[in-house]
Amino acid sequence: MRKNEYSDYRRVIADSWNRCIAWGLSHEHEPAAPEPETGRLEEIQRLHSELLTVTEAEVLPYYRNVLANSRCLILLADQHATVLTSWGDERITETRLKPWFQKGANWQEQNCGTNAIGTAIAIGAPVQIKRNEHFLKANRSIIGSAAPIFDAHRQIAGVLSVFSDAYLPQAHTLGMVRLLSQSVENRLISRQFGPDHFQITVNTTADNFDSPWSGILASDDSGRIIASNQRADQLLGMPTVNARLDELFTTHRNHILGYREQEPLQLTTRSKVRLSARIKRPPLPEKPPERTQQSSGTGNTVQSGLQPDIDHLEFGDSAVKRCATQSLKVLERGVPVLITGETGVGKEVLVKALHQASHRKDQPLIAVNCAAIPPELVESELFGYEPGAFTGARAQGSLGFIRKAHKGILFLDEIGEMPLSAQSRLLRVLQERVVTPVGSTESVPVDILLVTATNRPLNSRIDDGHFRADLYYRINGLCVELPSLRHRADRRRLIQTIYARHRDPCQAEELSPKVLSALENHPWPGNIRQLVNVLRVAVAIADGEDIQVWHLPEDFLAEFDSAANSETSPETRAQAEHTGQAEADPLARTLQVYHKYTGNISQAARELAISRNTLYKRLRELGVR
């Protein structure tokens, strides 16, 4: 636990104790055993029937397959801390506490002091209350971990908690209960809104859609978000309920909602965060399926628009070719490869191409996004664990990603986000070529080729104390940097190739010179990933017609305009205009300025230094007016 996290955690406990004192509780207080009225309990359970059904569907299989050999008790409580049901081993606690784990017991802080269920409700966040952190001495024989379950309106619908002996290992219990509560929250949204709404699943990579940590958005057919989970707000960096898809993403809502189901779609948020998405549509017989297919394009290797073929990663760019050729040579000799470059340049596509071209192409390629795994679960996910290693451990244990990659290639993306504790264990794996599962003293030999990637310099992470220098030199056998799209020499050919893969069959086989000029001269902060999205949006908006400049997204043109303004001073621009130095594409520039001033002819003409009649003429050529 980092220093600031520990400080926040201690503050949560201190604030809870202060509330207990304010309510007049003492450490010696022993609340009366609950005696719930049968009729009242039945009414409460009836009101929460859907929550009970959904939670049992998530928790019961998990308990049978994972927790059956663990001494723990899982409780589901409502938003008022009343226990609705339980699963697990009731032997975890003393006889005098057993009534508090029965249906109808109430764990509000006012009555039971600081405790997992009551405190989680009080703060609206997951919490673990250890032995001596309970305000009442009567509760100090147990440890509780709890996480609230939120409904689609961000109100607490219930609380899921795990209780165990105070003397059992607890390292992973809070992470487990957070995962289960998130799973219940996701299923509630899917059950309530899935049959009649579009469901958009978003995550940092396409490999993690089925993770409980994915964001869920439920949208109507106009693109308005009807419901979402907390994770969606975190990933998008803003409240999503009642927002519209066009306000959240740079891709047009029609393209998102019309995209082919179950295929990954790359989206960029308005705050420039790149996310992978998957669409699930409600049954709509009146929606022509062939139109959906045309809008989505062929879509091979969606994440970058390129096939993972090492011979087709570039179309004349020597830097990309050198990266691929050198990486393959050293990887084949067992030397680790570190791939750097901006977000969206195609690091994962390069790794897939290396795997297909290597002698291990018939062995597994295990890709792990280090930033997508909750910190408390990283070690068990990477290195595996023995049966019963911790509360929540599967009865059969887990291999972990490293052992799954045995004889193949392990790809650790966003390696700079790996927690320090996991870095130490990874260093030992790389040095000794053995892995020791969590909870075991025996080491298992592993044979892996390692590829890592990062989109920001690891040197700064080392200086900040967040990345081990010795691990950096271990993974940095060969460091290659994929160039950004704006610096690629094969940019024009690359644009035409990606367009050809996503165009509608009735559209021209190549982009027009005007459109190609606008694309080729764009700064491309999102690189190839952004290029794919821009072309798909243009294909969708053109709706079967040949793509024109005005079919390009407005935020794309705004980026172009912003880059031009930042690179050229006002004096230089004015001089260029007055000396008659023509723009590379005056029509594209005209459309940018026209959009900038939201159609105000006078302001647009003034910035372009042309007459209103000339501006009207250009807009007619563009088909705008």
XYZ file of C-alpha atoms in Angstrom:
625
model
C 0.000 0.000 0.000
C 1.454 3.355 -1.040
C 1.933 6.107 1.508
C -0.985 8.261 0.336
C -3.266 5.200 0.077
C -2.328 4.204 3.624
C -3.030 7.724 4.818
C -6.477 7.700 3.180
C -7.189 4.279 4.681
C -6.275 5.416 8.198
C -8.486 8.483 7.740
C -11.463 6.261 6.860
C -11.021 4.296 10.106
C -10.497 7.448 12.194
C -13.583 9.138 10.736
C -15.682 6.060 11.449
C -14.515 5.913 15.079
C -15.382 9.594 15.456
C -18.902 8.885 14.182
C -19.243 6.039 16.683
C -18.222 8.333 19.544
C -20.696 10.955 18.350
C -23.454 8.321 18.465
C -22.546 7.587 22.087
C -21.027 4.144 21.532
C -18.191 2.803 23.691
C -15.670 0.068 22.955
C -17.374 -2.153 25.522
C -20.846 -1.775 23.977
C -22.505 -5.071 23.037
C -25.563 -4.566 20.837
C -28.592 -6.734 21.474
C -28.847 -9.795 19.244
C -31.185 -9.106 16.321
C -34.650 -10.640 16.332
C -36.059 -9.792 12.871
C -39.794 -10.031 12.285
C -40.576 -12.744 9.744
C -43.080 -10.608 7.849
C -40.753 -7.635 7.734
C -37.844 -9.797 6.514
C -39.989 -11.319 3.753
C -41.016 -7.833 2.636
C -37.373 -6.686 2.491
C -36.370 -9.736 0.470
C -39.301 -9.215 -1.912
C -38.201 -5.615 -2.523
C -34.696 -6.827 -3.331
C -35.632 -9.965 -5.270
C -33.722 -8.933 -8.390
C -30.608 -8.033 -6.381
C -30.798 -11.427 -4.648
C -31.235 -13.312 -7.934
C -28.403 -11.518 -9.704
C -26.000 -11.734 -6.774
C -26.613 -15.446 -6.331
C -25.960 -15.971 -10.052
C -22.558 -14.269 -9.667
C -21.511 -15.402 -6.187
C -22.704 -19.016 -6.017
C -20.564 -20.323 -8.936
C -17.619 -18.328 -7.614
C -18.088 -19.805 -4.150
C -18.403 -23.383 -5.429
C -15.386 -23.145 -7.738
C -13.125 -20.827 -5.769
C -14.094 -20.444 -2.131
C -15.405 -23.883 -1.231
C -12.200 -24.763 0.635
C -11.836 -21.351 2.286
C -13.095 -20.531 5.751
C -15.074 -17.449 4.913
C -18.647 -16.227 4.919
C -20.177 -14.028 2.203
C -23.057 -11.727 3.141
C -25.374 -9.688 0.941
C -26.964 -6.723 2.715
C -29.370 -4.067 1.458
C -28.661 -0.337 1.311
C -29.626 -0.034 4.981
C -27.123 -2.723 6.124
C -29.760 -5.426 6.692
C -28.482 -8.924 5.833
C -30.510 -10.463 2.986
C -28.699 -13.785 2.560
C -25.346 -15.511 3.041
C -23.082 -18.151 1.545
C -20.192 -20.015 3.101
C -18.774 -21.306 6.350
C -20.523 -20.094 9.502
C -17.801 -21.603 11.692
C -15.576 -18.586 11.152
C -16.796 -16.784 14.235
C -17.699 -17.225 17.869
C -21.131 -18.516 18.854
C -22.176 -15.170 20.298
C -21.674 -13.477 16.913
C -23.622 -16.038 14.864
C -26.926 -14.121 15.052
C -25.239 -11.193 13.317
C -24.606 -13.321 10.231
C -28.230 -14.423 9.871
C -30.897 -12.925 7.607
C -32.365 -9.786 9.107
C -29.317 -8.745 11.143
C -28.429 -5.073 10.748
C -24.823 -3.813 10.630
C -25.340 -0.046 10.660
C -22.486 1.846 12.301
C -24.920 3.446 14.786
C -25.514 0.001 16.264
C -22.437 -2.119 15.498
C -19.720 0.520 15.368
C -17.006 0.463 12.732
C -17.549 -2.644 10.555
C -17.172 -3.604 6.905
C -20.850 -3.408 5.863
C -21.858 -0.315 7.831
C -18.691 1.626 7.056
C -18.830 0.761 3.319
C -22.354 2.242 3.249
C -21.264 5.294 5.240
C -18.404 6.166 2.856
C -19.904 4.717 -0.349
C -16.696 2.835 -1.180
C -14.994 -0.556 -0.639
C -13.338 -1.007 2.732
C -11.587 -3.675 4.773
C -11.918 -3.545 8.566
C -9.263 -5.574 10.317
C -9.305 -7.043 13.777
C -8.517 -4.093 16.064
C -10.001 -1.535 13.680
C -13.508 -2.530 14.784
C -14.798 0.071 17.216
C -16.545 -2.550 19.343
C -14.308 -5.078 21.072
C -17.051 -7.664 20.528
C -16.245 -7.684 16.781
C -12.462 -7.936 16.982
C -12.304 -11.663 16.306
C -13.207 -11.162 12.637
C -12.012 -9.317 9.561
C -14.554 -7.951 7.103
C -14.144 -6.743 3.538
C -17.103 -5.078 1.847
C -17.929 -3.224 -1.347
C -21.154 -1.381 -2.181
C -23.204 -2.376 -5.224
C -24.504 0.663 -7.103
C -27.570 0.762 -9.294
C -27.787 2.558 -12.634
C -28.585 5.836 -10.862
C -25.423 5.665 -8.689
C -27.436 4.865 -5.571
C -26.309 2.070 -3.257
C -28.491 -0.961 -4.000
C -26.728 -3.278 -1.585
C -23.420 -4.323 -0.072
C -21.443 -7.512 -0.681
C -19.063 -8.518 2.093
C -16.680 -11.322 3.012
C -15.950 -12.170 6.651
C -13.210 -14.490 7.850
C -11.107 -15.309 10.906
C -8.834 -12.505 11.985
C -5.899 -14.900 11.676
C -6.336 -15.930 8.032
C -4.367 -14.194 5.197
C -6.344 -11.219 3.832
C -4.140 -9.814 1.065
C -6.570 -10.568 -1.777
C -9.951 -10.563 -0.046
C -10.769 -6.891 -0.637
C -9.847 -7.212 -4.301
C -12.067 -10.285 -4.574
C -15.127 -8.638 -3.006
C -14.647 -5.555 -5.195
C -14.575 -7.814 -8.238
C -17.730 -9.653 -7.188
C -19.657 -6.457 -6.411
C -18.643 -4.997 -9.769
C -19.824 -8.188 -11.484
C -23.208 -7.896 -9.758
C -23.474 -4.209 -10.706
C -22.721 -5.013 -14.351
C -25.257 -7.822 -14.461
C -27.959 -5.642 -12.912
C -27.465 -3.047 -15.661
C -27.472 -5.705 -18.395
C -30.671 -7.315 -17.085
C -32.483 -4.035 -16.657
C -31.441 -2.242 -19.848
C -29.969 -4.885 -22.176
C -33.185 -6.136 -23.803
C -34.255 -2.683 -25.039
C -31.032 -0.699 -25.366
C -27.628 -0.776 -26.996
C -24.948 -2.055 -24.612
C -21.454 -0.668 -25.171
C -18.620 -2.339 -23.267
C -15.390 -0.323 -22.997
C -11.967 -1.142 -21.588
C -8.325 -0.237 -22.070
C -7.749 -3.172 -24.455
C -9.918 -5.550 -26.458
C -8.575 -8.493 -24.430
C -10.459 -7.379 -21.297
C -14.082 -6.966 -22.409
C -15.262 -9.884 -20.283
C -13.548 -8.506 -17.192
C -15.792 -7.141 -14.421
C -13.618 -4.017 -14.605
C -14.995 -3.103 -18.015
C -17.127 -0.007 -18.379
C -20.774 -0.598 -19.343
C -22.874 1.988 -21.196
C -26.549 1.470 -22.013
C -27.661 3.753 -24.851
C -30.943 4.421 -26.622
C -31.079 4.563 -30.418
C -30.435 8.332 -30.401
C -27.085 7.852 -28.654
C -28.175 9.059 -25.196
C -26.707 7.130 -22.255
C -29.569 5.761 -20.167
C -27.436 3.904 -17.623
C -23.800 3.067 -16.926
C -21.581 1.562 -14.263
C -18.977 3.353 -12.152
C -16.122 1.955 -14.205
C -17.454 3.682 -17.336
C -17.273 7.056 -15.564
C -13.707 6.291 -14.458
C -12.545 5.289 -17.938
C -14.168 8.279 -19.633
C -13.234 10.728 -16.902
C -16.716 12.228 -16.595
C -20.310 11.400 -15.582
C -21.841 9.412 -18.421
C -25.540 9.053 -17.542
C -27.677 11.378 -19.722
C -24.631 12.263 -21.831
C -24.679 11.534 -25.560
C -22.203 9.352 -27.406
C -21.108 12.351 -29.497
C -20.241 14.160 -26.251
C -18.206 11.217 -24.966
C -16.360 10.030 -28.085
C -14.887 11.558 -31.216
C -16.474 8.830 -33.357
C -19.957 9.630 -34.693
C -22.765 7.917 -32.787
C -24.202 6.354 -35.958
C -20.926 4.589 -36.607
C -20.729 3.320 -33.019
C -24.309 2.059 -32.852
C -24.132 0.589 -36.349
C -20.855 -1.228 -35.770
C -20.725 -5.000 -36.166
C -21.575 -6.800 -32.933
C -18.867 -8.537 -30.871
C -16.010 -7.074 -32.950
C -13.589 -4.664 -31.215
C -13.975 -1.001 -32.075
C -11.346 1.611 -31.212
C -12.776 4.819 -29.723
C -11.193 8.063 -28.540
C -12.798 10.030 -25.723
C -13.146 13.798 -25.830
C -10.255 13.924 -23.312
C -8.074 12.009 -25.824
C -8.110 8.654 -24.008
C -8.003 5.647 -26.349
C -10.362 2.810 -25.473
C -11.506 -0.450 -27.018
C -15.242 -1.041 -27.280
C -17.688 -3.819 -28.118
C -21.301 -3.281 -29.160
C -24.334 -5.410 -28.346
C -27.583 -4.275 -29.923
C -31.166 -5.061 -28.888
C -33.229 -7.096 -31.350
C -34.388 -4.621 -33.989
C -35.957 -6.492 -36.931
C -36.654 -3.258 -38.768
C -32.949 -2.351 -38.871
C -31.477 -3.482 -42.240
C -28.568 -5.820 -41.441
C -26.783 -5.126 -44.712
C -26.497 -1.433 -43.836
C -24.754 -2.387 -40.612
C -22.281 -4.507 -42.533
C -21.515 -1.699 -44.943
C -20.974 0.822 -42.151
C -18.564 -1.381 -40.282
C -16.324 -2.188 -43.208
C -14.157 -5.294 -43.449
C -12.370 -4.473 -40.211
C -9.379 -6.839 -40.179
C -7.205 -6.356 -37.118
C -9.379 -3.601 -35.764
C -6.943 -2.160 -33.295
C -4.715 -0.643 -35.893
C -6.223 -1.324 -39.292
C -3.214 -3.476 -40.265
C -2.813 -7.237 -40.603
C -0.368 -8.683 -38.041
C 2.010 -9.710 -40.815
C 5.644 -8.700 -40.390
C 6.020 -8.160 -44.137
C 3.078 -5.738 -44.256
C 3.703 -3.515 -41.258
C 5.097 -0.768 -43.476
C 4.881 0.454 -47.054
C 8.296 2.021 -47.472
C 9.134 3.435 -44.033
C 12.671 2.375 -43.134
C 12.256 3.036 -39.398
C 9.290 0.654 -39.044
C 11.033 -1.951 -41.183
C 14.173 -1.692 -39.059
C 12.127 -2.079 -35.846
C 10.437 -5.232 -37.127
C 13.563 -6.820 -38.615
C 15.806 -6.178 -35.616
C 13.159 -7.214 -33.104
C 12.582 -10.542 -34.804
C 16.315 -11.321 -34.999
C 17.034 -10.685 -31.322
C 13.792 -12.265 -30.095
C 14.607 -15.472 -31.958
C 17.853 -15.595 -29.939
C 16.043 -15.212 -26.643
C 16.862 -11.523 -26.096
C 13.995 -9.479 -24.584
C 12.551 -6.638 -26.657
C 11.229 -3.335 -25.306
C 8.929 -1.453 -27.689
C 8.378 2.255 -27.136
C 6.321 4.820 -28.972
C 3.285 7.026 -28.621
C -0.164 5.620 -27.964
C -1.727 4.182 -31.101
C 1.426 3.599 -33.179
C 0.803 -0.155 -33.416
C 2.903 -1.748 -30.679
C 0.508 -4.649 -30.154
C 0.244 -5.256 -33.898
C 4.046 -5.478 -34.097
C 4.059 -8.040 -31.272
C 1.437 -10.179 -33.033
C 3.481 -9.995 -36.233
C 6.656 -11.025 -34.379
C 4.822 -13.994 -32.876
C 3.536 -15.130 -36.282
C 6.996 -14.796 -37.833
C 8.885 -16.513 -35.000
C 9.614 -20.204 -34.519
C 7.112 -20.099 -31.640
C 4.109 -19.207 -33.784
C 2.407 -22.496 -32.833
C 2.905 -21.743 -29.126
C 0.850 -19.260 -27.066
C 1.153 -15.486 -27.218
C -0.034 -14.208 -23.843
C -0.715 -10.454 -23.826
C -1.138 -8.740 -20.455
C -2.062 -5.088 -19.957
C -0.345 -4.270 -16.659
C -2.488 -1.166 -16.183
C -5.770 -3.064 -16.537
C -5.295 -5.430 -13.556
C -6.204 -4.103 -10.091
C -2.920 -3.627 -8.131
C -3.930 -6.051 -5.384
C -4.443 -8.864 -7.938
C -1.374 -8.356 -10.144
C 0.899 -10.880 -8.424
C -1.654 -13.696 -8.320
C -2.663 -13.030 -11.957
C 0.918 -12.978 -13.239
C 2.615 -15.643 -11.127
C -0.338 -17.850 -10.263
C -1.107 -19.251 -6.832
C -1.481 -22.487 -4.919
C -4.850 -23.845 -3.729
C -5.931 -22.054 -0.547
C -3.080 -19.523 -0.771
C -5.423 -16.766 0.373
C -9.093 -16.107 1.001
C -10.710 -16.404 -2.406
C -8.066 -18.679 -3.911
C -9.487 -21.257 -6.312
C -9.576 -24.768 -4.993
C -7.402 -25.936 -7.883
C -5.060 -22.932 -7.783
C -4.124 -20.865 -10.827
C -1.296 -21.123 -13.372
C -0.918 -17.376 -13.870
C -0.082 -15.594 -17.134
C 3.649 -16.374 -17.006
C 3.187 -20.150 -16.857
C 0.460 -19.921 -19.510
C 3.115 -18.421 -21.809
C 5.474 -21.391 -21.284
C 7.219 -22.252 -24.596
C 5.658 -19.156 -26.163
C 5.854 -15.349 -25.938
C 4.799 -13.166 -22.998
C 3.832 -9.601 -23.913
C 3.612 -7.143 -21.005
C 1.995 -3.951 -22.247
C 2.211 -0.747 -20.197
C 5.001 -2.341 -18.170
C 5.643 0.953 -16.386
C 2.333 0.591 -14.504
C 3.330 -2.680 -12.815
C 3.417 -2.396 -8.977
C 6.866 -2.505 -7.368
C 6.119 -5.734 -5.474
C 5.332 -7.521 -8.741
C 8.435 -6.010 -10.371
C 10.653 -7.735 -7.807
C 9.076 -11.124 -8.496
C 9.256 -10.595 -12.267
C 12.963 -9.778 -12.023
C 13.592 -13.123 -10.327
C 11.620 -14.939 -13.033
C 13.736 -13.333 -15.746
C 17.001 -13.963 -13.920
C 16.411 -17.562 -12.862
C 13.813 -18.654 -15.439
C 11.592 -20.051 -12.703
C 8.318 -18.809 -11.242
C 7.144 -19.277 -7.664
C 3.352 -19.174 -7.325
C 1.817 -17.140 -4.516
C 1.542 -19.325 -1.403
C 4.154 -21.833 -2.597
C 7.804 -22.418 -1.761
C 8.476 -24.496 -4.872
C 9.704 -22.940 -8.117
C 8.487 -24.030 -11.539
C 10.806 -23.695 -14.604
C 9.444 -21.544 -17.416
C 10.612 -20.991 -20.978
C 9.352 -17.686 -22.327
C 10.374 -15.016 -24.795
C 9.636 -11.588 -23.336
C 8.348 -8.513 -25.131
C 7.384 -5.396 -23.184
C 5.940 -2.058 -24.278
C 5.464 1.413 -22.881
C 4.161 4.712 -24.216
C 6.096 6.875 -21.784
C 9.799 6.938 -20.813
C 10.678 4.433 -18.106
C 13.616 6.592 -17.031
C 11.227 9.073 -15.444
C 9.457 6.227 -13.630
C 12.846 5.088 -12.314
C 13.684 8.600 -11.115
C 10.307 8.797 -9.345
C 10.951 5.501 -7.588
C 8.070 3.730 -9.348
C 10.170 1.398 -11.512
C 13.194 -0.712 -10.632
C 16.359 0.174 -12.516
C 17.603 -3.440 -12.433
C 14.351 -4.652 -14.025
C 14.614 -1.952 -16.684
C 18.050 -3.182 -17.764
C 16.808 -6.771 -17.708
C 13.862 -6.137 -20.072
C 15.762 -3.656 -22.255
C 17.710 -6.145 -24.370
C 16.781 -4.343 -27.562
C 14.806 -1.118 -27.362
C 12.983 -0.094 -30.530
C 10.808 2.957 -31.045
C 7.927 2.863 -33.478
C 7.641 6.245 -35.192
C 4.517 8.346 -34.868
C 2.225 8.490 -37.881
C 3.108 12.127 -38.619
C 6.776 11.111 -38.994
C 6.264 8.042 -41.180
C 7.612 8.280 -44.703
C 4.944 5.885 -46.019
C 2.080 7.917 -44.620
C 0.269 8.428 -47.949
C 0.376 4.736 -48.893
C -0.631 3.720 -45.373
C -3.693 5.999 -45.451
C -4.832 4.631 -48.805
C -4.309 1.032 -47.622
C -6.339 1.467 -44.450
C -9.079 3.277 -46.366
C -9.252 0.400 -48.857
C -9.879 -2.036 -46.002
C -12.769 -0.059 -44.541
C -14.503 1.571 -47.512
C -17.964 0.594 -48.651
C -17.936 -1.522 -51.841
C -19.643 1.255 -53.799
C -17.081 3.914 -52.835
C -14.023 4.874 -54.890
C -11.053 2.546 -54.517
C -8.786 5.469 -53.534
C -9.282 8.732 -51.697
C -9.414 11.940 -53.711
C -6.313 14.195 -53.728
C -8.080 16.819 -51.563
C -9.067 14.349 -48.858
C -5.701 12.620 -49.015
C -3.933 15.963 -48.628
C -5.986 16.804 -45.534
C -5.217 13.417 -44.015
C -1.553 13.380 -44.942
C -0.878 16.803 -43.430
C -2.757 16.200 -40.171
C -0.686 16.104 -36.916
C -2.289 12.778 -35.836
C -1.876 12.912 -32.041
C -3.641 9.521 -31.829
C -1.521 7.971 -34.597
C -2.731 4.927 -36.576
C -5.532 4.180 -34.120
C -6.925 7.672 -34.662
C -6.497 7.360 -38.437
C -8.601 4.183 -38.481
C -11.350 5.867 -36.476
C -11.364 8.975 -38.689
C -11.641 6.894 -41.854
C -14.417 4.740 -40.427
C -16.372 7.805 -39.373
C -15.928 9.338 -42.826
C -17.050 6.095 -44.500
C -20.151 6.006 -42.287
C -21.075 9.665 -42.806
C -20.491 9.464 -46.567
C -23.068 6.654 -46.549
C -22.006 5.045 -49.806
C -20.884 8.241 -51.547
C -17.238 9.032 -52.244
C -15.602 10.647 -49.211
C -15.233 14.425 -49.356
C -13.438 16.784 -46.961
C -16.677 17.705 -45.182
C -17.238 14.037 -44.289
C -14.218 14.150 -41.977
C -15.050 14.568 -38.234
C -15.170 18.121 -36.916
C -12.753 17.349 -34.061
C -10.285 16.077 -36.681
C -10.455 19.436 -38.478
C -10.192 21.254 -35.140
C -6.959 19.385 -34.343
C -5.627 20.356 -37.750
C -6.491 23.991 -37.108
C -5.001 23.909 -33.592
C -1.749 22.433 -34.852
C -1.485 25.020 -37.592
C -2.061 27.861 -35.118
C 0.511 26.516 -32.656
C 3.215 26.092 -35.271
C 2.738 29.479 -36.928
C 2.666 32.866 -35.230
C -0.187 35.303 -36.024
C 2.288 37.666 -37.675
C 3.628 34.918 -39.923
C 0.140 33.794 -40.902
C -0.934 37.344 -41.672
C 2.189 37.920 -43.758
C 1.626 34.673 -45.643
C -1.959 35.624 -46.396
C -1.110 39.150 -47.540
C 1.797 38.032 -49.691
C -0.448 35.563 -51.466
C 1.222 32.383 -50.221
C -1.490 29.835 -50.960
C -2.453 27.125 -48.544
C -1.630 23.536 -49.555
C -5.378 22.945 -49.720
C -7.427 26.170 -49.543
C -10.752 24.318 -49.512
C -9.752 22.209 -46.497
C -8.552 25.344 -44.717
C -11.815 27.099 -45.595
C -13.857 24.286 -44.075
C -11.757 24.352 -40.894
C -12.316 28.072 -40.369
C -16.005 27.808 -41.278
C -16.472 25.137 -38.583
C -14.365 27.133 -36.131
C -16.770 30.068 -36.289
C -19.835 27.787 -36.440
C -20.928 29.128 -39.794
C -20.389 32.859 -39.168
C -19.523 34.059 -42.677
C -18.118 37.474 -41.664
C -15.701 36.086 -39.055
C -14.589 33.224 -41.300
C -13.952 35.544 -44.254
C -12.012 37.951 -42.003
C -9.641 35.193 -40.767
C -9.162 33.791 -44.267
C -8.517 37.327 -45.587
C -10.952 36.800 -48.471
C -14.204 38.442 -49.462
C -17.571 37.086 -48.425
C -18.356 36.313 -52.083
C -15.159 34.272 -52.408
C -16.027 32.398 -49.220
C -19.535 31.656 -50.518
C -18.022 30.357 -53.744
C -15.654 28.004 -51.884
C -18.455 26.724 -49.667
C -20.565 25.978 -52.746
C -17.630 23.995 -54.165
C -17.543 22.050 -50.916
C -21.286 21.488 -51.056
C -21.814 23.181 -47.683
C -24.044 26.075 -48.813
